[in-house]
Amino acid sequence: QVQLVESGGGLVQAGGSLRVSCAASGSIFSINAMGWYRQAPGKQREFVATITSTGSATYADSVKGRFTISRDNAKNAVYLQMNSLKPEDTAVYFCNAFIRLGVGADHLYWGQGTQVTVSS
């Protein structure tokens, strides 16, 4: 079955940069939109960015101008380049993707999350 696995999280100082990655594996027929969400302690999970299959990106206002989402369709991967990081960016970052396994509709899959901690 399909799995989404994030990587690249870690500890970074405020103002620094980090890139998180997410790779999908399994019996994938196609992947449509992919995205990133994050959840900080005590907060709701919030939208960060999404990218269509053709590369059109949308960002939350809180990260616009600092984060860049990209994808590598050959690798079934999506990335989030995070620059000018702030302590409030600290969260578990989750990727998701609409994936078709074969004949039928797409289904939304989620990764397990990767921790990003921004120190002040």
CSV table of C-alpha atoms in Angstrom, one decimal:
chain,number,residue,atom,x,y,z
A,1,GLN,CA,0.0,0.0,0.0
A,2,VAL,CA,0.9,3.7,-0.2
A,3,GLN,CA,3.1,5.3,2.3
A,4,LEU,CA,4.2,8.9,2.7
A,5,VAL,CA,7.4,9.4,4.7
A,6,GLU,CA,8.7,12.8,5.8
A,7,SER,CA,12.3,13.5,6.6
A,8,GLY,CA,14.6,16.4,7.1
A,9,GLY,CA,13.2,17.8,10.3
A,10,GLY,CA,15.4,18.9,13.1
A,11,LEU,CA,16.6,21.8,15.2
A,12,VAL,CA,17.5,25.1,13.7
A,13,GLN,CA,18.1,28.6,15.0
A,14,ALA,CA,15.7,31.5,14.3
A,15,GLY,CA,16.5,33.0,11.0
A,16,GLY,CA,17.9,29.8,9.7
A,17,SER,CA,16.7,27.4,7.0
A,18,LEU,CA,15.6,23.9,6.7
A,19,ARG,CA,14.2,21.7,4.0
A,20,VAL,CA,11.8,18.9,4.8
A,21,SER,CA,11.0,16.1,2.3
A,22,CYS,CA,8.3,13.7,1.7
A,23,ALA,CA,8.4,10.7,-0.5
A,24,ALA,CA,5.5,8.5,-1.5
A,25,SER,CA,6.0,4.8,-2.2
A,26,GLY,CA,3.8,1.9,-3.0
A,27,SER,CA,1.6,0.8,-5.9
A,28,ILE,CA,1.0,4.3,-7.1
A,29,PHE,CA,-0.9,5.0,-10.3
A,30,SER,CA,-0.8,8.7,-10.1
A,31,ILE,CA,-0.3,11.5,-7.6
A,32,ASN,CA,-2.3,14.7,-7.9
A,33,ALA,CA,-2.0,17.6,-5.4
A,34,MET,CA,0.5,17.4,-2.6
A,35,GLY,CA,0.8,19.6,0.4
A,36,TRP,CA,2.2,20.4,3.8
A,37,TYR,CA,0.4,21.0,7.1
A,38,ARG,CA,1.8,21.6,10.5
A,39,GLN,CA,0.7,21.2,14.1
A,40,ALA,CA,2.2,22.9,17.1
A,41,PRO,CA,1.6,21.8,20.6
A,42,GLY,CA,-1.8,22.8,21.8
A,43,LYS,CA,-2.8,24.1,18.4
A,44,GLN,CA,-5.0,22.9,15.6
A,45,ARG,CA,-3.3,21.4,12.5
A,46,GLU,CA,-3.0,24.2,10.0
A,47,PHE,CA,-2.4,24.5,6.3
A,48,VAL,CA,1.1,25.5,5.2
A,49,ALA,CA,1.3,25.0,1.4
A,50,THR,CA,0.0,22.9,-1.4
A,51,ILE,CA,1.2,22.3,-4.9
A,52,THR,CA,-0.7,20.9,-7.9
A,53,SER,CA,0.5,18.2,-10.2
A,54,THR,CA,1.6,20.9,-12.6
A,55,GLY,CA,3.5,22.9,-10.1
A,56,SER,CA,1.0,25.6,-9.1
A,57,ALA,CA,1.7,26.5,-5.5
A,58,THR,CA,-0.5,28.1,-2.7
A,59,TYR,CA,0.8,29.2,0.7
A,60,ALA,CA,-0.6,30.2,4.0
A,61,ASP,CA,-0.2,33.9,4.7
A,62,SER,CA,2.0,33.1,7.7
A,63,VAL,CA,4.7,31.5,5.5
A,64,LYS,CA,4.3,33.3,2.2
A,65,GLY,CA,7.6,34.8,1.1
A,66,ARG,CA,9.6,32.5,3.5
A,67,PHE,CA,8.7,29.0,2.4
A,68,THR,CA,8.8,27.4,-1.0
A,69,ILE,CA,7.0,24.1,-1.9
A,70,SER,CA,8.3,22.1,-4.8
A,71,ARG,CA,7.9,18.6,-6.1
A,72,ASP,CA,9.8,16.0,-8.1
A,73,ASN,CA,7.3,13.9,-9.9
A,74,ALA,CA,9.9,11.3,-11.0
A,75,LYS,CA,10.6,10.7,-7.3
A,76,ASN,CA,7.1,10.9,-6.1
A,77,ALA,CA,8.3,13.5,-3.7
A,78,VAL,CA,7.3,16.9,-2.3
A,79,TYR,CA,9.6,19.3,-0.5
A,80,LEU,CA,9.2,22.4,1.7
A,81,GLN,CA,12.1,24.8,1.8
A,82,MET,CA,11.8,26.9,4.9
A,83,ASN,CA,13.8,30.1,5.2
A,84,SER,CA,13.9,32.9,7.8
A,85,LEU,CA,12.5,30.5,10.3
A,86,LYS,CA,10.8,31.8,13.4
A,87,PRO,CA,10.1,30.1,16.7
A,88,GLU,CA,6.4,30.1,15.9
A,89,ASP,CA,7.2,27.8,13.0
A,90,THR,CA,8.0,25.0,15.5
A,91,ALA,CA,5.7,22.2,14.8
A,92,VAL,CA,5.3,18.7,13.5
A,93,TYR,CA,5.2,19.0,9.7
A,94,PHE,CA,3.0,16.6,7.9
A,95,CYS,CA,2.8,16.0,4.2
A,96,ASN,CA,-0.2,14.8,2.3
A,97,ALA,CA,-1.1,13.8,-1.2
A,98,PHE,CA,-4.0,12.8,-3.3
A,99,ILE,CA,-3.0,9.4,-4.7
A,100,ARG,CA,-4.8,7.1,-7.1
A,101,LEU,CA,-3.8,3.4,-6.7
A,102,GLY,CA,-5.6,2.3,-9.9
A,103,VAL,CA,-9.0,2.5,-11.3
A,104,GLY,CA,-11.1,4.7,-9.1
A,105,ALA,CA,-11.0,8.0,-7.2
A,106,ASP,CA,-8.1,9.6,-5.5
A,107,HIS,CA,-7.6,9.2,-1.8
A,108,LEU,CA,-5.9,11.5,0.6
A,109,TYR,CA,-2.9,10.1,2.4
A,110,TRP,CA,-0.9,11.5,5.2
A,111,GLY,CA,2.7,11.0,6.4
A,112,GLN,CA,3.7,10.4,9.9
A,113,GLY,CA,5.1,13.9,10.4
A,114,THR,CA,8.6,15.3,11.1
A,115,GLN,CA,9.5,17.5,13.9
A,116,VAL,CA,10.8,21.0,13.2
A,117,THR,CA,12.1,23.0,16.1
A,118,VAL,CA,13.2,26.6,15.8
A,119,SER,CA,15.1,28.0,18.7
A,120,SER,CA,15.1,31.6,19.7
